[in-house]
XYZ file of N, CA and C in Angstrom:
621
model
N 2.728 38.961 -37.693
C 2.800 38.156 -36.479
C 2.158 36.788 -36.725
N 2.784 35.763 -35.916
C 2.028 34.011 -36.117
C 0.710 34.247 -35.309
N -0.320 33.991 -35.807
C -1.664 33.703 -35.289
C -1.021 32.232 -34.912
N -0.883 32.067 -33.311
C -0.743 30.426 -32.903
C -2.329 29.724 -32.676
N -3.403 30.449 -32.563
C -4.099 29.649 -32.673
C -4.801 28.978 -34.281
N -4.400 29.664 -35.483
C -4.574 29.533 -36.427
C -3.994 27.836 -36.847
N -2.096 28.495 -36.201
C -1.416 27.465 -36.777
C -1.948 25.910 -36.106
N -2.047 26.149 -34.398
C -2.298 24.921 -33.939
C -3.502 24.396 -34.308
N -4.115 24.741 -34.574
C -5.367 24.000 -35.495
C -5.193 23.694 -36.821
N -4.683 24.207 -37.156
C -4.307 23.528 -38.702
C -3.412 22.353 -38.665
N -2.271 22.457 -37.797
C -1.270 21.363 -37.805
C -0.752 20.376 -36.706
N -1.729 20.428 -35.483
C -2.616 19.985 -34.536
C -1.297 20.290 -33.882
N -0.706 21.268 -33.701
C 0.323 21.856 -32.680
C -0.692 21.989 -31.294
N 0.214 22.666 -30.656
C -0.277 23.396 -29.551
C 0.583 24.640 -28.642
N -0.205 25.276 -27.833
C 0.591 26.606 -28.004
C 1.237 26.386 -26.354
N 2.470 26.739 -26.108
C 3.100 27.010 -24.575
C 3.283 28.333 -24.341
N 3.726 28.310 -23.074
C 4.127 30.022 -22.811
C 4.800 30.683 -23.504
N 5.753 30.208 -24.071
C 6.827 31.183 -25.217
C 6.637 30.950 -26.717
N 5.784 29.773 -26.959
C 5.694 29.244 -28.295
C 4.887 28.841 -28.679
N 5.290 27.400 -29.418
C 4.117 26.485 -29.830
C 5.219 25.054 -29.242
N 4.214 24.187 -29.250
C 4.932 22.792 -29.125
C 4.120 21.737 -30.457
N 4.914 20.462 -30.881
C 4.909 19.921 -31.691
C 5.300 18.791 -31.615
N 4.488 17.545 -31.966
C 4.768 15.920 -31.739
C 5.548 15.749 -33.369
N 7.022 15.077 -33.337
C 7.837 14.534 -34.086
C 8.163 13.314 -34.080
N 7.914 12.224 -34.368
C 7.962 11.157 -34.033
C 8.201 10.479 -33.036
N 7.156 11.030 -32.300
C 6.410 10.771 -31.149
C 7.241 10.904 -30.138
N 8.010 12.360 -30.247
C 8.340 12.807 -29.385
C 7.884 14.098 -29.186
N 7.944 15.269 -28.486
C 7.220 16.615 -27.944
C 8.970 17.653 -28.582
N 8.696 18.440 -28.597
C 9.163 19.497 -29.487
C 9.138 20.849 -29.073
N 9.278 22.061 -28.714
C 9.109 23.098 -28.213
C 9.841 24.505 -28.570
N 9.256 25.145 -29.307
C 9.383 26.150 -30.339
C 9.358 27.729 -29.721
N 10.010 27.927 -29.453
C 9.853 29.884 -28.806
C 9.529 30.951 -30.037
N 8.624 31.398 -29.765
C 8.371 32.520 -31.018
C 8.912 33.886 -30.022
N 9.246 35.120 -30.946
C 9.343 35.057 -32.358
C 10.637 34.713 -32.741
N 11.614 33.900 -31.784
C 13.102 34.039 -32.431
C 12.953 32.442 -33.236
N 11.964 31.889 -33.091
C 12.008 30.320 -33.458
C 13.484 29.622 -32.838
N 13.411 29.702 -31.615
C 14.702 28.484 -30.687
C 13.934 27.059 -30.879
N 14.482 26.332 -31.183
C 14.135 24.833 -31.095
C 14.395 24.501 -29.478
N 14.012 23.452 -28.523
C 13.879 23.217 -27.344
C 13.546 21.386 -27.640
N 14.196 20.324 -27.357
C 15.949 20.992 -27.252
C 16.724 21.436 -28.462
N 17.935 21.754 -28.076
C 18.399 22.650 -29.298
C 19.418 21.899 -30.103
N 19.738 20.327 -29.833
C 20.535 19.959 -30.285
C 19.596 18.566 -31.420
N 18.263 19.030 -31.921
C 17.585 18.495 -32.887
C 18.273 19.075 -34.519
N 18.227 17.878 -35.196
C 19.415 18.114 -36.395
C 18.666 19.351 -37.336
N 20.076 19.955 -38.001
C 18.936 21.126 -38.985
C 18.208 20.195 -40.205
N 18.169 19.125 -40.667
C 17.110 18.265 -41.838
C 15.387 18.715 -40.834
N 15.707 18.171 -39.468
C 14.601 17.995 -38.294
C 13.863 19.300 -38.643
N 15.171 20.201 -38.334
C 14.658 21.812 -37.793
C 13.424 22.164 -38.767
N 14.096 21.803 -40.406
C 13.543 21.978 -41.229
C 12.399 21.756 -41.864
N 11.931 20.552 -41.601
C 10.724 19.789 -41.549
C 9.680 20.376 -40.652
N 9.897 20.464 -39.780
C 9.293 20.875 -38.573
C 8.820 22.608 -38.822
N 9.706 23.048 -39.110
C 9.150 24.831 -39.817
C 8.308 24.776 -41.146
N 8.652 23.812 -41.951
C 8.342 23.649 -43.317
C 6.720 23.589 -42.778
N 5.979 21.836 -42.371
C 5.115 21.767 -41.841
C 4.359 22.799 -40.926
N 4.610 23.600 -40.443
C 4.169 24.356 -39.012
C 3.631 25.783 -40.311
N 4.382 25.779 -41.321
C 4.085 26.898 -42.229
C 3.750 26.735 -43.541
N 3.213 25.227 -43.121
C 2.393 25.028 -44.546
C 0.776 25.467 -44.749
N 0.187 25.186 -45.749
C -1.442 25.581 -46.063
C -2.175 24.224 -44.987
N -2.035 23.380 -44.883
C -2.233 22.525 -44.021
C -3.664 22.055 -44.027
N -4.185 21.959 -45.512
C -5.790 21.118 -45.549
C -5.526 19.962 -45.328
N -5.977 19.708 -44.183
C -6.528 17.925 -44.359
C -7.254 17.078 -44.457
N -8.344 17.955 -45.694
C -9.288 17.059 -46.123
C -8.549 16.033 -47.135
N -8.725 14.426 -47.315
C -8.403 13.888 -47.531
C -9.167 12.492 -47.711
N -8.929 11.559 -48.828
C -9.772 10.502 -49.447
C -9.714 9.575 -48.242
N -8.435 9.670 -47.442
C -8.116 8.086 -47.231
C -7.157 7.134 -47.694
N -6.927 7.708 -48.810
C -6.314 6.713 -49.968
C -4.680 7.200 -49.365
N -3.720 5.710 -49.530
C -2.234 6.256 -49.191
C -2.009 5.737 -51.085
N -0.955 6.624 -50.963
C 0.322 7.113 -52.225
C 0.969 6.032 -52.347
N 1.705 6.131 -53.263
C 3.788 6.203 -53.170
C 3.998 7.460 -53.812
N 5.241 7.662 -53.633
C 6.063 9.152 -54.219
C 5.776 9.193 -55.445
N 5.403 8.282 -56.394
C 5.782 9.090 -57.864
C 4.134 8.992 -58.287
N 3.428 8.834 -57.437
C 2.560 8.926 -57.644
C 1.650 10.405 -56.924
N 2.534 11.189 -56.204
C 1.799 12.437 -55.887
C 2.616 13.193 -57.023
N 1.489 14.795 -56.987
C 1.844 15.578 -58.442
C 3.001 15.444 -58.415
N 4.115 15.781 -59.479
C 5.279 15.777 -60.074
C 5.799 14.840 -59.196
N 5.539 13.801 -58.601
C 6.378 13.063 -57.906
C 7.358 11.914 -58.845
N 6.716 11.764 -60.291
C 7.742 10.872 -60.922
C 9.193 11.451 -61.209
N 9.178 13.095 -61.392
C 9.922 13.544 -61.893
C 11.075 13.528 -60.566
N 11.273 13.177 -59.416
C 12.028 12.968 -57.877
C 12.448 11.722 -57.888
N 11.059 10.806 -58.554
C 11.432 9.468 -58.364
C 12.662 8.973 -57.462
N 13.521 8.884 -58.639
C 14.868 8.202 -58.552
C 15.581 8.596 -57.564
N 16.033 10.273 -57.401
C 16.922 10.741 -56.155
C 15.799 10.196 -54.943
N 14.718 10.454 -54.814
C 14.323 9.837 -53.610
C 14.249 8.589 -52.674
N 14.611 7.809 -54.385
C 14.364 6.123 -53.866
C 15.724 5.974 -53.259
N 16.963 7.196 -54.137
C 17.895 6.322 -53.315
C 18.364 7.108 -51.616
N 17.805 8.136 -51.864
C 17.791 9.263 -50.567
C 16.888 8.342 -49.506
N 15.959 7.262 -49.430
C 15.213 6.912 -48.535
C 14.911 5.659 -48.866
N 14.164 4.772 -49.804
C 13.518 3.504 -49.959
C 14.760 2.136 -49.910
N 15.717 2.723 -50.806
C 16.915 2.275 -51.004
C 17.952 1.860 -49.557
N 18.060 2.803 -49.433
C 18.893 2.429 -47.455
C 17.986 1.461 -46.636
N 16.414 1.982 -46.705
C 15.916 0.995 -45.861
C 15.868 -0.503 -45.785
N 15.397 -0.908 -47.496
C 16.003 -2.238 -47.940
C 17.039 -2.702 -47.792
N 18.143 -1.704 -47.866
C 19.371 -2.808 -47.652
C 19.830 -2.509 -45.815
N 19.110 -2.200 -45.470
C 19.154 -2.311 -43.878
C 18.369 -3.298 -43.402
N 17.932 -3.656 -44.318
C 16.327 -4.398 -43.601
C 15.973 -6.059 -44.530
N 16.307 -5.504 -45.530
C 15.996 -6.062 -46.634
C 16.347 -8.272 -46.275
N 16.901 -8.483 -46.046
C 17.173 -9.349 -45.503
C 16.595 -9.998 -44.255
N 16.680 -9.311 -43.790
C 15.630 -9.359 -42.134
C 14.546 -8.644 -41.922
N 13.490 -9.036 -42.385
C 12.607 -7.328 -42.618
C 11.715 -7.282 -41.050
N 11.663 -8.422 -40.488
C 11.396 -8.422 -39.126
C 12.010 -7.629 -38.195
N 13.181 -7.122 -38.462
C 13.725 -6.587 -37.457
C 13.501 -5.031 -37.676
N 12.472 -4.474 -38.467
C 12.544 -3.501 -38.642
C 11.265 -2.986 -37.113
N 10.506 -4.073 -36.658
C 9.345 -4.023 -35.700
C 10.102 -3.381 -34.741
N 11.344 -3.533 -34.052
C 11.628 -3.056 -32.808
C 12.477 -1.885 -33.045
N 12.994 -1.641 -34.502
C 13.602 -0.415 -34.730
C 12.602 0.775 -35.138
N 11.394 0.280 -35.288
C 10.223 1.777 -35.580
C 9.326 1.622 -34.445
N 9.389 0.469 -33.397
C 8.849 1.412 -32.587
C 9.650 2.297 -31.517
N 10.870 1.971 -31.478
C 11.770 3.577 -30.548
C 11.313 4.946 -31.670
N 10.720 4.944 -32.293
C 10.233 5.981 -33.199
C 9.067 6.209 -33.109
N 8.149 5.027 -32.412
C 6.819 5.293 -32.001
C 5.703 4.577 -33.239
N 6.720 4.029 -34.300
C 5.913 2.854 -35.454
C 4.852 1.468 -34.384
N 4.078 1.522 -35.191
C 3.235 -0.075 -35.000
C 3.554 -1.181 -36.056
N 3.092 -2.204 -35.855
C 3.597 -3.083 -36.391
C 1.982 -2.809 -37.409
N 2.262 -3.363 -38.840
C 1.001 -3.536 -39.733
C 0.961 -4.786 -40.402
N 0.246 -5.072 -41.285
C 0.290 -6.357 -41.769
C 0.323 -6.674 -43.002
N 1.477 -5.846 -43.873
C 1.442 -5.701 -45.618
C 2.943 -5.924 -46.009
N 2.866 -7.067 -46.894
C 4.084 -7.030 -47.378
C 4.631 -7.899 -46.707
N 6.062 -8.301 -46.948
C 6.781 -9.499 -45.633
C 7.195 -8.889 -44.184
N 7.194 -7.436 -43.972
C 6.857 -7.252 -42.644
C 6.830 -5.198 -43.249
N 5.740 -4.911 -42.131
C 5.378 -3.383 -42.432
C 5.070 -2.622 -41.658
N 5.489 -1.138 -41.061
C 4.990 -0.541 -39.480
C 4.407 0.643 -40.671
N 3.520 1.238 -39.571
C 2.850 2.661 -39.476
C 3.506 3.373 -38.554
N 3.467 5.010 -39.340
C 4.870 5.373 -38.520
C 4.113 7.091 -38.561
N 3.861 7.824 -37.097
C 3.141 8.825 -37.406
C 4.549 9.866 -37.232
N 4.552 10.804 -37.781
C 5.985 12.000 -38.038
C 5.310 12.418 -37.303
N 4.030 13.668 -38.426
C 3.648 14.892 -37.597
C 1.897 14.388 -37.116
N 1.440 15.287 -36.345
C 0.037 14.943 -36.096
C -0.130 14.725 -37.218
N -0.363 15.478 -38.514
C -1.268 15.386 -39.375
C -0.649 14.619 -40.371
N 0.364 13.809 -40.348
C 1.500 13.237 -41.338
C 1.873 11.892 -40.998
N 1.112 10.773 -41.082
C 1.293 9.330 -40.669
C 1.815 8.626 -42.372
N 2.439 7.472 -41.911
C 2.408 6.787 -43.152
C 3.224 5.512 -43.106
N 3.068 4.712 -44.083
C 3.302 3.415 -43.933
C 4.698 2.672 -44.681
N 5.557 1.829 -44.223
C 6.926 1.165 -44.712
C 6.383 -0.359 -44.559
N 6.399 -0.070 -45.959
C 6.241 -2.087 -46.543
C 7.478 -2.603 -47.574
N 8.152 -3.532 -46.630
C 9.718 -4.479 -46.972
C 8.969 -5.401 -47.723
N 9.573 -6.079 -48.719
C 9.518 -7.403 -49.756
C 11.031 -7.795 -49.753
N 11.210 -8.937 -48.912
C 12.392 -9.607 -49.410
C 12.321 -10.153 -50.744
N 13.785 -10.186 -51.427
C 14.010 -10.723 -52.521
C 13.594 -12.020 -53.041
N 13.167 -12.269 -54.032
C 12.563 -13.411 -54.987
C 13.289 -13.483 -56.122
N 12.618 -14.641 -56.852
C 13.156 -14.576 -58.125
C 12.976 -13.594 -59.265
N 12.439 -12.639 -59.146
C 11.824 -11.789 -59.841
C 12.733 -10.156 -59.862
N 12.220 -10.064 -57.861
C 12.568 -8.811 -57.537
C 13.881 -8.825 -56.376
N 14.610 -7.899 -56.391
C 15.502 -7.716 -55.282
C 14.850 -7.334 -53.820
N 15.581 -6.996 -52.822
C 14.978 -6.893 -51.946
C 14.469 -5.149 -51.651
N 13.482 -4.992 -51.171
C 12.900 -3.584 -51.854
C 11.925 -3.108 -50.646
N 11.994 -1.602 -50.479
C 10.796 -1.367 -49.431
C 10.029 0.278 -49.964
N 9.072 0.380 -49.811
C 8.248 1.326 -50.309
C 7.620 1.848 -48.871
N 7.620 3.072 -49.012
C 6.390 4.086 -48.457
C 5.547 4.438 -48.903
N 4.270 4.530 -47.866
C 3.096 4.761 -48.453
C 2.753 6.228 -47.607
N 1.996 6.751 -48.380
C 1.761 8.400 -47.899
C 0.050 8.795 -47.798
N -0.441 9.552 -46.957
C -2.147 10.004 -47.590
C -1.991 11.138 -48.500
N -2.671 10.820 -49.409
C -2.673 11.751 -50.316
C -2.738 12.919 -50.472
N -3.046 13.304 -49.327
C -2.866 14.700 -48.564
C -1.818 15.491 -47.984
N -0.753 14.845 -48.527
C 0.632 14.795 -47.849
C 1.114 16.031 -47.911
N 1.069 16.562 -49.433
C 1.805 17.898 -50.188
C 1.026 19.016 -49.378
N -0.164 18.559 -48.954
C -0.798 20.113 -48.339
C -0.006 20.249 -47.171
N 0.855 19.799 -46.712
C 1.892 19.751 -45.333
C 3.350 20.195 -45.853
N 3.857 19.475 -47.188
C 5.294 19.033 -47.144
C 5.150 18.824 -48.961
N 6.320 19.585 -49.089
C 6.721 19.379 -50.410
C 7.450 18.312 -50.905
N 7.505 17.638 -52.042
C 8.354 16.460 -52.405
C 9.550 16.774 -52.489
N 9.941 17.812 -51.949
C 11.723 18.252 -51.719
C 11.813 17.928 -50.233
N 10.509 18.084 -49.469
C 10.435 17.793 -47.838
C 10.228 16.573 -47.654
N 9.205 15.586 -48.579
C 9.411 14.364 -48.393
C 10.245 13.019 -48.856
N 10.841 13.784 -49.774
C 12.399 12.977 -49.504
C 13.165 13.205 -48.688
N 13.353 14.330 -48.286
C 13.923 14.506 -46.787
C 13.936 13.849 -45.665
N 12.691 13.561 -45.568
C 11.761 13.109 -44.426
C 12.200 11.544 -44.051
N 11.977 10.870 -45.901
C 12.206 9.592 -45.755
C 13.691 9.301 -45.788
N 14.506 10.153 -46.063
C 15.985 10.162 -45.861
C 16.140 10.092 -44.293
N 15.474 11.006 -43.798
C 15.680 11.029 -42.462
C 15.240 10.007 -41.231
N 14.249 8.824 -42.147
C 13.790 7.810 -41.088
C 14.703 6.871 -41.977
N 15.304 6.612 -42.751
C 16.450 5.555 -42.992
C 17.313 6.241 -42.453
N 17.798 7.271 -41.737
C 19.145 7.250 -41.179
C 19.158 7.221 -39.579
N 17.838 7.613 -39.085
C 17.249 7.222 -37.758
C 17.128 5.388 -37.481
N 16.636 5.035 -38.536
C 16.402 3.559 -38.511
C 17.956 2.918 -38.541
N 18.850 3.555 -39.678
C 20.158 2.550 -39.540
C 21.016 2.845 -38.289
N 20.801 4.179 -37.180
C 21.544 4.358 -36.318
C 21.089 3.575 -35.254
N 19.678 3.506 -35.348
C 18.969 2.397 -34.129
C 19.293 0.883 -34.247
N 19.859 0.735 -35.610
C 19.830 -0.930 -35.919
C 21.466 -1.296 -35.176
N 22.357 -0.158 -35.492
C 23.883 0.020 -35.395
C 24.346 0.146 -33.449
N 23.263 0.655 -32.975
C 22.905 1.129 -31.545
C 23.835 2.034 -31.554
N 23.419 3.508 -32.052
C 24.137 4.469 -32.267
C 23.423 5.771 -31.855
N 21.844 4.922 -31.892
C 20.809 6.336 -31.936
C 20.622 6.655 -30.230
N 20.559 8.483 -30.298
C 20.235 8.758 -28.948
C 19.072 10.042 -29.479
N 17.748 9.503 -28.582
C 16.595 9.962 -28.229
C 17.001 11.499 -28.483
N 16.432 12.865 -28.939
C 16.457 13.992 -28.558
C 15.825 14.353 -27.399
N 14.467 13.731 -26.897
C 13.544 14.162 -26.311
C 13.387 13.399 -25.445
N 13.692 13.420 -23.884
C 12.722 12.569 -23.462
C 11.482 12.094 -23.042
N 10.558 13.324 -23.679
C 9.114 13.182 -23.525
C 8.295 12.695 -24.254
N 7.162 11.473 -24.380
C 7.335 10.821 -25.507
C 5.757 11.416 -25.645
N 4.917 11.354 -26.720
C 3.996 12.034 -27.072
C 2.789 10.638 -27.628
N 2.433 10.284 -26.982
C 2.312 8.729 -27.325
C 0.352 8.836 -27.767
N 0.007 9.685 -27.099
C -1.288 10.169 -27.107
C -1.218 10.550 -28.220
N -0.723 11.274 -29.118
C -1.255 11.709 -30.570
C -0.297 11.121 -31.464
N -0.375 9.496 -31.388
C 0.032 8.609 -32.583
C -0.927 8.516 -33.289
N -1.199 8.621 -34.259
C -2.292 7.889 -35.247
C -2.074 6.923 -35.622
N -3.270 6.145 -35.153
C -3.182 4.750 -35.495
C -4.257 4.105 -36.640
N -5.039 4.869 -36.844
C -6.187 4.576 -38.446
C -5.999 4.850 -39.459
N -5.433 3.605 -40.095
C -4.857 3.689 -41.280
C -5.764 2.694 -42.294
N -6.554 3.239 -43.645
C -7.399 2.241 -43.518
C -7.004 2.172 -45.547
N -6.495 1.311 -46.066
C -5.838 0.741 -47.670
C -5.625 -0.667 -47.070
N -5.630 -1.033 -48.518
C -5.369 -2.362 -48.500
C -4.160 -2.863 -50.015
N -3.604 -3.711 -49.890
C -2.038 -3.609 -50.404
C -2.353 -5.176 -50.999
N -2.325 -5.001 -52.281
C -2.867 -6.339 -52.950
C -1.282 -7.052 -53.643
N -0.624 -5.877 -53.903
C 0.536 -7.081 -54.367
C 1.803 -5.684 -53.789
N 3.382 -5.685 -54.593
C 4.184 -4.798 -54.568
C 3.811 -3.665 -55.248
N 3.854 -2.200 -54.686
C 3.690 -1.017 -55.244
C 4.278 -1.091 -56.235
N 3.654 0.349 -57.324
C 3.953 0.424 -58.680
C 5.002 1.569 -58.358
């Protein structure tokens, strides 16, 4: 049987009459045990997936502070590539050009605006799962390019098969919002458990 008070403390859920409930980018979520019904039910299965993955992970979040990039958590070089183009890749060339306009497309997602890079939001998924999108328009050097940043604590939540997922899944949220295509699942917005303390500092383009 799910110990729900186990889980909601570990993954800062919380428990309802039939379930648990769960903030998704910064929206509310609602889970019936034991058949696991999603509420509402027309959240995509990538979503479904994430959302069970997390809820049934080991879920330590002791943590440095320090944010990532992908190939820099364990085996993350060996993903590298499918990930950049599953997620980093779409965002740049959605954005990449205009990287300003990415401010009003992450916050219908519940992003803040940050101040790294030629334009950058903080973007919280799960309670315990915040993280950061920094755009570099093109130069003479580099093309136009955008990176995520992660806490290093990430994998105790989500595997690097889940977080390419993840970031697949906010470039295709982001290009449907840019296209005006995207419709809300939820209309309850969860605005109280954004995390907003994010504390690195970003001296040039990620490695």
């Amino acid at each position: 049987s799910i110990n729900r008070d186990e889980l909601c403390a570990r993954c800062g859920a919380y428990k309802t009459d039939s379930g648990i409930g769960i903030s998704f980018f910064n929206e509310t979520y609602r889970i019936s045990l034991p058949e696991v019904t999603f509420h509402p039910s027309s959240l995509n299965l990538v979503s479904q997936l994430l959302i069970l993955h997390y809820l049934t992970s080991t879920g330590d979040s002791k943590t440095t502070g320090e944010y990532v990039g992908f190939r820099d958590l364990p085996g993350g070089m060996f993903y590298y590539k499918p990930y950049t183009k599953q997620g980093p890749e779409r965002i740049a060339c959605d954005f990449g050009d205009e990287p300003e306009k990415i401010y009003p497309t992450a916050k219908i997602l519940g992003g803040n605006k940050a101040s790294f890079g030629d334009a950058s939001v903080r973007l919280s998924v799960f309670p315990m799962v915040d993280l950061l999108i920094v755009l570099y328009e093109a130069d003479n050097e580099f093309p136009n390019e955008a990176y995520v940043l992660f806490k290093n604590n990430i994998t105790n939540y989500l595997s690097l098969k889940d977080i390419s997922m993840l970031v697949g899944e906010i470039a295709g949220r982001f290009n449907k919002i840019k296209r005006g295509a995207y419709k809300r699942e939820n209309s309850t917005l969860d605005i109280s458990k954004t995390n907003s303390h994010f504390k690195y500092e970003i001296a040039s383009r990620p490695g």
